[in-house]
Amino acid sequence: MRFIPERFRHNNLFITMFLITVIMIVTVSIIITWTTIRMSEQFFFEKFSITNAKVMDQVQDSFEQYHYSVVMASNSVLQSVAIKEVLTKEEESNVDRLGSIYTLSQLIKRIEPNLASYEVGIMATGKNGVTYATNDRTYWPITDAELKKSILTKNIFENPKRLLYQYDHRTDSEAGNYIVASRALTDRSGAIYGSLYITIRESEFRKFYSSYTTPGNNVLLINKESTIVSSNLSKLIGKKSTELRDLAVEMGKNQKDDHIIGKFMGKDQMIMMEYLPSFDMYMFNIIDKETAFGDLIDKRKILLISMGVVIVALFFVLFASRRLTNSLSKLVKQIESASEHDFDEYVSVSGTYETRQIGTAFNSMLDELHEYVDQLVLSQKQRRNAELAALQQQINPHFLYNTLASIKFMVKQGSKEETESMINALISLLQNTLGNVSETITVKQEVDNLRNYVLINQKRYGERIKVNYFISPACMDVPIPKLILQPFMENAFFHGFNHKLEGYIHVLVWQEGEDLICEVVDNGDGMEVSEGSHLPGTKRKQAFSGIGVRNVHERIQLIYGEPYGVNISSELGKGTKVRISLPMQK
């Protein structure tokens, strides 16, 4: 939070509310705009598909009328006994053949009225080799040899009972593409005696639907082989289209929808399909969305309106949010700066109802906090005094008994000087521990008290344990809590040299940075202790059960805080070091 600019930090609620509202408004606007455009498109698609379905029905009717005419003409040929005789009898000479062709031409002219409405070519061939074609074969320029070997004829003989519509491409013709209605001519027994071909140019065939096509609105017919046999898109005629084949399969399975929206030729298209059973072909009506509907829906205008609504809404949101959160931001700023004034400055109560309630509650909390702090300070002071008084009463009674017994013994021995020094040390010790109720003393006073305690013990037990003092002169007048060294000196004397006959104890006091360090170091028996332990563990509990060991650590932390206190390190057979850290005080 330190790196956030002050202005933004105090207005975090306003910024958060504003950003969330902006995101919601923009998101809702985008969704509504997108939905509106999609629904509009869907509406136009539905209406357009209904209209186009009627158009496709009309186109299909045109195809059916043409198919009906072809059927009537082919049935007339099939039912003509005279045509059958011409196509089956054997000619003995060229004259007979020419006569047969003439007769066939006259017979076919009788059926031409059935196809008078269409520009078509008719060709009939017989098993005897007689062939006749209207328009002198200029309409559909295919030779007899080509026709005999063509796939058209092959399909006729494989399906003799069906009228087939097939696609044929002629490179030697201006028309180029043809739709050929073909069927086998059979007698009652089913024997084939000839074949009939009714050919229409694709450009003529296209007239059935060309009046209904517009730019972006296209019609394509494909056969079972996926070949495009007719379309207003001339460049596609004759090409195979797997896309249309797959669409035909897909739409054939799902007959609920009369149209689908899909990709064709890399564009989004609305696609409608009708199956023409008479032709065994699929008719597709494909409408380019962009071309056909691009001008119907003004997307730019819709977007501009949506953006205008969003901008107006954001303006009102900005104004309302700032108005609502301004008083709260001021309150937060005042609460944040309360610690700089030691919580003595009340916050102003203004703004909305919620902000006023928070301000009133905070001021009430300050009153209670001041009262609580006063009580806590008094309580802590009383607790420290009580602990110090208790510590002063913790001097072992046996220590006094033994010391007095030692003095009595020294009097009997006549050791006047030693008796006097021991009595003076005891008096000074009792004055410092029991008579002085002050919570702190100087380092010099604490060391003098320690020297008296050591003197008494050495007079009683001898000088097998040497005590050395290394006190920095600059630290002599530094105030420290009372009785923080004596408990550890006592433990070192009575528990640190149970196995070793002699040794030393060093008392060190010096300044380290901003801290005052006091150490009591011995080379006695040592003990097991975890590294960095502040207090004795269970394995050394009895060894460190002297005067106020735990009390010293807790008192220091109570007065100065957790960074300070007692740290004990020890190693079996090598000794123990007690390190006490305190803040330097003037």
XYZ file of C-alpha atoms in Angstrom:
586
model
C 0.000 0.000 0.000
C 3.001 2.298 0.467
C 3.511 2.597 -3.274
C -0.113 3.571 -3.992
C -0.433 7.361 -4.384
C -2.144 9.068 -1.450
C -5.009 10.372 -3.599
C -5.885 6.921 -4.925
C -5.355 5.125 -1.617
C -7.989 7.216 0.149
C -10.425 6.840 -2.752
C -10.001 3.099 -3.200
C -13.709 2.387 -2.530
C -14.815 4.981 -5.070
C -12.393 3.668 -7.699
C -13.444 0.062 -7.069
C -17.174 0.875 -7.230
C -16.695 2.987 -10.348
C -14.622 0.341 -12.162
C -17.090 -2.437 -11.283
C -19.995 -0.291 -12.475
C -18.147 0.635 -15.682
C -17.417 -3.020 -16.400
C -21.046 -3.980 -15.754
C -22.468 -1.156 -17.886
C -20.083 -1.830 -20.770
C -20.692 -5.589 -20.559
C -24.482 -5.188 -20.485
C -24.327 -2.689 -23.359
C -22.209 -5.030 -25.459
C -24.531 -7.941 -24.743
C -27.664 -5.898 -25.534
C -26.125 -4.464 -28.712
C -24.946 -7.871 -29.888
C -28.312 -9.427 -29.015
C -30.192 -6.663 -30.825
C -28.108 -7.098 -33.967
C -28.413 -10.885 -33.827
C -32.169 -10.771 -33.242
C -32.575 -8.269 -36.078
C -30.561 -10.478 -38.391
C -32.519 -13.520 -37.269
C -35.795 -11.677 -37.899
C -34.718 -10.712 -41.412
C -33.468 -14.242 -42.058
C -36.792 -15.721 -41.000
C -38.799 -13.306 -43.117
C -36.422 -13.614 -46.040
C -36.437 -17.413 -45.844
C -40.240 -17.454 -45.973
C -40.246 -15.208 -49.037
C -37.451 -17.135 -50.714
C -39.161 -20.440 -49.966
C -42.106 -19.260 -52.034
C -39.726 -18.198 -54.800
C -38.069 -21.614 -54.745
C -41.496 -23.225 -54.970
C -42.167 -21.191 -58.118
C -38.795 -22.214 -59.559
C -39.551 -25.820 -58.718
C -42.901 -25.499 -60.512
C -41.058 -24.264 -63.611
C -38.770 -27.285 -63.451
C -41.739 -29.601 -63.028
C -43.509 -28.077 -66.027
C -40.435 -28.660 -68.138
C -40.137 -32.189 -66.786
C -43.792 -32.837 -67.607
C -43.219 -31.709 -71.180
C -40.169 -33.985 -71.466
C -42.132 -36.911 -70.061
C -45.008 -36.347 -72.492
C -42.620 -36.144 -75.442
C -40.656 -39.232 -74.417
C -43.847 -41.208 -73.819
C -45.087 -40.255 -77.249
C -41.872 -41.591 -78.777
C -42.036 -44.726 -76.660
C -45.654 -45.409 -77.634
C -45.106 -44.807 -81.367
C -45.110 -48.124 -83.245
C -43.922 -46.364 -86.385
C -40.818 -44.983 -84.643
C -40.104 -48.440 -83.252
C -40.303 -49.976 -86.735
C -37.922 -47.351 -88.167
C -35.392 -47.923 -85.374
C -35.528 -51.716 -85.534
C -35.854 -52.725 -89.169
C -32.764 -53.636 -91.152
C -31.952 -51.357 -94.127
C -30.617 -53.065 -97.182
C -29.178 -49.977 -98.892
C -28.318 -46.324 -98.329
C -31.539 -45.376 -99.999
C -33.477 -47.369 -97.446
C -31.476 -45.708 -94.650
C -32.218 -42.237 -95.980
C -35.864 -43.161 -96.234
C -35.871 -44.333 -92.628
C -34.220 -41.108 -91.448
C -36.799 -39.064 -93.341
C -39.648 -41.066 -91.886
C -38.151 -40.697 -88.386
C -37.855 -36.946 -88.825
C -41.510 -36.697 -89.758
C -42.563 -38.782 -86.778
C -40.474 -36.755 -84.319
C -41.950 -33.509 -85.654
C -45.306 -34.771 -84.400
C -44.003 -34.794 -80.805
C -42.199 -31.453 -81.009
C -45.337 -29.498 -80.001
C -44.981 -31.019 -76.511
C -41.714 -29.071 -76.182
C -42.685 -26.016 -78.205
C -42.313 -23.744 -75.150
C -38.646 -24.595 -74.790
C -35.633 -24.328 -77.045
C -34.395 -27.913 -77.015
C -32.806 -30.457 -79.290
C -34.148 -33.995 -79.799
C -32.089 -36.974 -80.852
C -33.238 -40.578 -81.360
C -31.004 -43.544 -82.113
C -31.934 -47.145 -82.937
C -30.189 -50.451 -82.563
C -30.103 -50.657 -86.338
C -27.815 -47.584 -86.442
C -30.457 -45.118 -87.604
C -29.997 -41.744 -85.880
C -31.925 -38.523 -86.214
C -31.324 -35.163 -84.527
C -33.283 -31.968 -84.870
C -31.524 -28.705 -85.823
C -29.032 -30.667 -87.942
C -27.044 -31.447 -84.815
C -25.892 -27.873 -84.469
C -27.747 -27.499 -81.189
C -25.947 -30.394 -79.516
C -22.819 -31.171 -81.570
C -22.010 -34.757 -80.626
C -21.070 -37.483 -83.127
C -22.645 -40.922 -83.216
C -19.376 -42.502 -82.123
C -19.040 -40.131 -79.163
C -22.622 -40.701 -78.146
C -22.279 -44.458 -78.296
C -19.229 -44.421 -75.981
C -20.400 -41.635 -73.685
C -21.369 -42.038 -70.019
C -24.805 -40.736 -70.989
C -25.575 -43.831 -73.016
C -23.973 -46.124 -70.463
C -26.222 -44.762 -67.721
C -29.303 -45.219 -69.929
C -28.613 -48.925 -70.476
C -27.902 -49.396 -66.761
C -31.229 -47.761 -65.848
C -33.541 -48.621 -68.788
C -36.769 -47.855 -66.931
C -35.827 -44.331 -65.748
C -35.826 -40.912 -67.331
C -32.390 -39.523 -66.484
C -31.228 -35.906 -66.417
C -27.504 -35.809 -67.067
C -24.862 -33.125 -67.465
C -22.754 -32.880 -70.596
C -20.022 -30.429 -71.519
C -19.116 -29.704 -75.147
C -15.853 -27.889 -75.834
C -16.754 -27.563 -79.515
C -19.955 -25.654 -78.803
C -20.554 -22.019 -77.907
C -23.137 -23.102 -75.359
C -20.653 -25.473 -73.741
C -22.929 -26.941 -71.063
C -26.070 -29.033 -71.539
C -28.658 -30.800 -69.410
C -29.692 -33.941 -71.268
C -32.964 -35.746 -70.521
C -32.363 -39.297 -71.719
C -34.108 -42.624 -71.566
C -33.969 -46.041 -73.170
C -36.601 -47.036 -75.738
C -37.918 -50.481 -74.820
C -40.669 -52.771 -76.049
C -43.209 -54.498 -73.847
C -40.816 -57.320 -73.088
C -38.231 -54.804 -71.838
C -35.848 -55.246 -74.734
C -34.005 -52.024 -75.685
C -34.328 -51.019 -79.299
C -33.039 -47.438 -79.098
C -32.472 -44.345 -76.997
C -33.915 -40.861 -76.796
C -32.068 -37.628 -75.876
C -33.847 -34.319 -75.218
C -31.154 -31.697 -74.747
C -31.451 -28.168 -73.356
C -28.605 -25.713 -73.116
C -27.674 -24.695 -69.580
C -28.182 -21.033 -70.518
C -31.810 -21.884 -71.446
C -32.238 -24.116 -68.412
C -31.019 -21.219 -66.237
C -33.954 -19.072 -67.410
C -36.227 -21.080 -65.132
C -34.754 -19.240 -62.115
C -32.538 -16.414 -63.384
C -35.260 -13.808 -62.905
C -35.232 -14.535 -59.178
C -31.504 -14.144 -58.663
C -29.813 -10.925 -57.599
C -26.257 -10.020 -56.493
C -25.673 -12.032 -53.356
C -28.736 -14.231 -54.017
C -27.600 -17.245 -56.041
C -29.038 -20.561 -57.241
C -26.985 -23.707 -57.821
C -28.080 -27.181 -58.977
C -25.898 -30.201 -58.258
C -26.354 -33.813 -59.253
C -25.548 -36.980 -57.317
C -21.908 -36.777 -58.437
C -21.581 -33.360 -56.674
C -21.202 -31.607 -60.036
C -22.728 -28.160 -60.387
C -24.860 -28.564 -63.515
C -26.472 -25.122 -63.497
C -26.055 -21.790 -61.709
C -26.267 -18.069 -62.245
C -22.580 -18.143 -61.171
C -21.322 -19.346 -64.568
C -17.733 -19.905 -63.421
C -18.875 -22.683 -61.068
C -20.741 -24.763 -63.698
C -19.148 -28.130 -64.300
C -17.086 -28.062 -61.114
C -17.473 -30.514 -58.273
C -18.389 -29.085 -54.866
C -17.862 -31.222 -51.773
C -19.125 -28.284 -49.687
C -22.552 -28.449 -51.340
C -22.570 -32.237 -51.122
C -21.913 -32.095 -47.356
C -24.561 -29.397 -46.933
C -27.047 -31.537 -48.820
C -26.359 -34.467 -46.480
C -26.573 -32.249 -43.373
C -29.801 -30.525 -44.393
C -31.277 -33.791 -45.539
C -30.834 -35.211 -42.023
C -32.225 -32.127 -40.267
C -35.488 -31.289 -41.963
C -36.844 -29.088 -39.146
C -35.038 -25.960 -40.323
C -35.818 -24.648 -43.768
C -32.484 -22.835 -43.835
C -29.104 -22.820 -42.148
C -26.356 -20.230 -41.673
C -23.027 -21.614 -42.801
C -19.811 -21.054 -44.696
C -19.649 -21.324 -48.480
C -16.817 -20.044 -50.637
C -15.262 -18.485 -47.543
C -18.270 -16.309 -46.648
C -21.174 -16.459 -44.216
C -24.233 -17.500 -46.202
C -27.892 -18.253 -45.585
C -28.460 -21.562 -47.357
C -31.773 -23.088 -48.459
C -32.103 -26.410 -50.272
C -34.791 -28.274 -52.177
C -34.525 -31.784 -53.563
C -35.884 -32.135 -57.123
C -36.938 -35.781 -57.321
C -37.854 -35.590 -61.022
C -34.319 -34.450 -61.875
C -32.631 -36.335 -59.024
C -30.779 -33.099 -58.240
C -30.439 -30.659 -55.352
C -31.320 -27.012 -55.818
C -29.538 -24.606 -53.483
C -30.524 -21.024 -52.855
C -27.463 -19.335 -51.291
C -27.708 -15.773 -50.005
C -24.572 -13.840 -49.079
C -25.297 -12.280 -45.653
C -23.111 -9.246 -46.167
C -24.401 -8.469 -49.665
C -28.050 -9.270 -49.073
C -28.484 -7.928 -45.519
C -25.565 -5.544 -45.062
C -27.659 -2.432 -45.731
C -30.757 -3.615 -43.902
C -29.202 -3.321 -40.421
C -27.202 -0.164 -39.702
C -24.702 -1.661 -37.260
C -22.665 1.545 -37.085
C -25.714 3.527 -35.995
C -26.619 0.936 -33.366
C -23.068 0.995 -32.008
C -23.030 4.807 -31.861
C -26.329 4.849 -29.963
C -25.032 2.210 -27.523
C -21.821 4.168 -26.962
C -23.823 7.344 -26.311
C -25.988 5.556 -23.753
C -22.884 4.118 -22.057
C -21.163 7.536 -21.855
C -24.256 9.179 -20.321
C -24.658 6.310 -17.861
C -20.977 6.493 -16.864
C -21.275 10.238 -16.250
C -24.163 9.725 -13.827
C -22.394 6.790 -12.179
C -19.242 8.862 -11.710
C -21.190 11.726 -10.169
C -23.304 9.518 -7.885
C -20.401 7.287 -6.763
C -18.200 10.290 -5.983
C -20.994 11.923 -4.020
C -21.681 8.785 -1.983
C -18.063 7.843 -1.242
C -16.573 11.305 -0.687
C -17.555 11.496 2.980
C -16.348 7.945 3.555
C -12.978 8.726 1.942
C -12.551 11.729 4.244
C -13.443 9.581 7.245
C -10.880 6.940 6.214
C -8.206 9.625 5.894
C -8.981 10.966 9.380
C -8.991 7.469 10.907
C -5.695 6.646 9.196
C -4.029 9.765 10.639
C -5.430 9.157 14.143
C -2.275 7.256 15.183
C -0.136 10.307 14.312
C -1.975 12.240 17.031
C -1.762 9.390 19.603
C -5.480 8.738 19.100
C -6.333 12.029 20.805
C -8.038 13.677 17.814
C -11.670 12.845 17.092
C -13.009 12.418 13.562
C -15.721 14.657 12.105
C -19.222 13.156 11.959
C -20.780 14.036 8.573
C -21.939 12.586 5.271
C -24.364 9.716 4.762
C -26.113 7.893 7.573
C -23.676 4.986 7.457
C -20.634 7.298 7.492
C -22.017 9.257 10.469
C -22.620 6.024 12.356
C -19.036 4.873 11.694
C -17.636 8.251 12.811
C -19.697 8.209 16.017
C -18.638 4.634 16.751
C -14.969 5.475 16.158
C -15.097 8.451 18.524
C -16.756 6.272 21.168
C -14.042 3.679 20.615
C -11.368 6.353 21.187
C -12.948 7.251 24.517
C -12.991 3.607 25.557
C -9.432 3.123 24.269
C -8.106 6.024 26.348
C -9.827 4.639 29.413
C -8.531 1.145 28.752
C -4.948 2.337 28.141
C -4.963 4.294 31.413
C -6.193 1.226 33.270
C -3.666 -1.001 31.488
C -0.724 1.304 32.316
C -1.748 1.395 35.960
C -2.265 -2.367 36.003
C 1.130 -3.075 34.419
C 2.854 -0.732 36.835
C 1.183 -2.439 39.770
C 2.086 -5.858 38.332
C 5.765 -4.970 37.933
C 5.926 -3.597 41.462
C 4.258 -6.724 42.787
C 6.656 -8.974 40.845
C 9.638 -7.006 42.097
C 8.366 -7.223 45.650
C 7.841 -10.944 45.221
C 11.334 -11.314 43.784
C 12.804 -9.480 46.734
C 11.065 -11.960 49.028
C 12.455 -14.933 47.118
C 15.883 -14.883 48.808
C 16.417 -18.369 50.061
C 15.950 -18.472 53.880
C 18.688 -21.134 54.041
C 21.043 -18.567 52.523
C 20.395 -16.231 55.498
C 20.613 -19.051 58.030
C 23.840 -20.363 56.585
C 25.317 -16.878 56.265
C 24.506 -16.026 59.905
C 25.851 -19.398 61.021
C 29.047 -18.667 59.113
C 29.343 -15.253 60.807
C 28.813 -16.880 64.211
C 31.527 -19.398 63.432
C 33.912 -16.669 62.303
C 33.251 -14.689 65.528
C 34.139 -17.748 67.594
C 37.328 -18.125 65.563
C 38.233 -14.522 66.236
C 38.367 -13.497 62.576
C 37.296 -9.976 63.273
C 38.155 -8.427 59.870
C 36.602 -11.212 57.829
C 33.552 -11.173 60.106
C 33.180 -7.440 59.633
C 33.489 -7.609 55.823
C 30.962 -10.470 55.675
C 28.500 -8.552 57.879
C 28.928 -5.409 55.749
C 28.340 -7.438 52.568
C 25.196 -9.010 54.033
C 23.867 -5.630 55.152
C 24.502 -4.101 51.742
C 22.895 -7.128 50.047
C 19.770 -6.919 52.220
C 19.505 -3.173 51.676
C 19.629 -3.544 47.901
C 17.240 -6.490 47.734
C 14.766 -5.777 50.507
C 15.188 -2.160 51.465
C 15.325 -0.537 48.001
C 11.843 -0.662 46.399
C 12.942 1.111 43.212
C 12.270 -0.873 40.011
C 15.581 0.024 38.363
C 19.131 0.563 39.519
C 22.381 1.384 37.713
C 24.745 -1.205 36.337
C 27.259 -0.193 39.053
C 24.719 -0.827 41.815
C 23.768 -4.206 40.367
C 27.446 -5.238 40.079
C 28.194 -4.053 43.651
C 25.248 -6.101 44.867
C 26.646 -9.066 42.923
C 30.110 -8.608 44.446
C 28.616 -8.701 47.969
C 26.706 -11.869 47.136
C 29.850 -13.501 45.726
C 31.905 -12.409 48.745
C 29.480 -14.055 51.172
C 29.499 -17.316 49.193
C 33.288 -17.371 48.873
C 33.668 -16.798 52.626
C 31.368 -19.772 53.235
C 32.610 -22.208 50.603
C 36.081 -21.031 49.809
C 37.508 -19.613 46.595
C 37.475 -22.701 44.365
C 35.232 -20.715 41.998
C 36.850 -17.499 40.738
C 34.632 -14.622 39.695
C 35.887 -11.944 37.237
C 34.127 -8.731 36.280
C 34.516 -7.068 32.878
C 32.361 -3.959 32.974
C 32.581 -1.214 30.334
C 33.085 2.140 32.108
C 30.612 3.761 29.719
C 27.888 1.437 30.991
C 28.278 2.024 34.739
C 25.477 4.591 35.013
C 23.033 2.888 32.604
C 19.740 2.022 34.384
C 18.675 -1.628 34.300
C 15.958 -3.650 36.043
C 16.866 -4.698 39.547
C 18.135 -8.234 40.339
C 18.707 -9.491 36.789
C 22.244 -10.907 37.335
C 22.081 -12.420 40.846
C 19.716 -15.336 39.939
C 22.142 -16.581 37.283
C 25.182 -16.098 39.560
C 23.432 -18.184 42.245
C 22.648 -20.983 39.758
C 26.232 -20.956 38.526
C 27.595 -21.197 42.101
C 25.353 -23.966 43.400
C 24.529 -25.989 40.269
C 27.283 -25.285 37.760
C 30.190 -26.996 39.546
C 28.781 -30.218 41.009
C 31.303 -32.374 39.151
C 34.189 -29.989 38.607
C 36.202 -29.061 41.690
C 37.062 -25.548 40.509
C 36.436 -23.074 37.748
C 35.569 -19.501 36.954
C 32.580 -17.257 36.359
C 32.897 -14.187 34.112
C 30.503 -11.255 34.409
C 30.573 -9.045 31.292
C 28.651 -5.826 30.539
C 29.116 -3.765 27.353
C 27.284 -1.760 24.715
C 26.503 -3.409 21.359
C 24.920 -0.970 18.908
C 21.758 0.343 20.546
C 21.655 -2.557 23.046
C 23.184 -3.213 26.461
C 24.551 -6.778 26.728
C 25.093 -8.531 30.075
C 26.605 -12.022 30.174
C 27.265 -14.516 32.969
C 29.681 -17.136 31.613
C 31.070 -20.168 33.492
C 33.204 -23.159 32.563
C 31.317 -25.524 34.824
C 29.484 -28.792 34.198
C 27.197 -27.419 31.499
C 23.848 -28.970 30.571
C 21.661 -30.053 27.651
C 19.764 -27.158 26.113
C 18.291 -26.477 22.665
C 20.183 -23.930 20.564
C 18.996 -20.385 21.033
C 16.708 -21.311 23.947
C 15.441 -18.401 26.001
C 14.442 -20.402 29.072
C 15.550 -23.676 30.625
C 14.114 -26.854 29.197
C 12.764 -29.843 31.097
C 16.196 -31.509 31.284
C 17.662 -28.576 33.186
C 14.580 -27.452 35.071
C 15.908 -28.544 38.419
C 19.366 -27.129 37.739
C 17.885 -23.708 36.986
C 15.381 -23.523 39.812
C 17.147 -20.729 41.699
C 16.010 -17.191 42.468
C 13.822 -15.671 39.737
C 15.405 -17.203 36.586
C 12.127 -17.220 34.672
C 11.053 -14.036 36.426
C 14.039 -12.157 34.953
C 13.156 -13.054 31.367
C 9.455 -12.250 31.766
C 10.162 -8.943 33.546
C 12.513 -7.772 30.780
C 10.001 -8.591 28.036
C 7.185 -6.985 30.016
C 9.167 -3.747 30.394
C 10.986 -3.531 27.034
C 9.139 -5.882 24.666
C 9.788 -9.207 22.922
C 13.060 -8.291 21.134
C 14.804 -8.284 24.535
C 15.241 -10.932 27.214
C 17.400 -13.871 28.323
C 19.132 -16.360 26.026
C 20.879 -19.429 27.484
C 23.403 -21.611 25.672
C 25.289 -24.523 27.236
C 27.295 -27.636 26.416
C 27.874 -30.609 28.689
C 31.310 -30.525 30.265
C 32.192 -27.115 28.832
C 30.017 -24.657 30.713
C 27.064 -22.316 30.341
C 26.556 -18.807 28.950
C 23.608 -16.606 29.946
C 23.154 -13.601 27.618
C 20.819 -10.772 28.668
C 19.910 -8.094 26.090
C 18.464 -4.728 27.135
C 17.989 -1.378 25.388
C 20.553 1.308 26.137
C 18.946 4.000 28.245
C 20.337 7.318 29.328
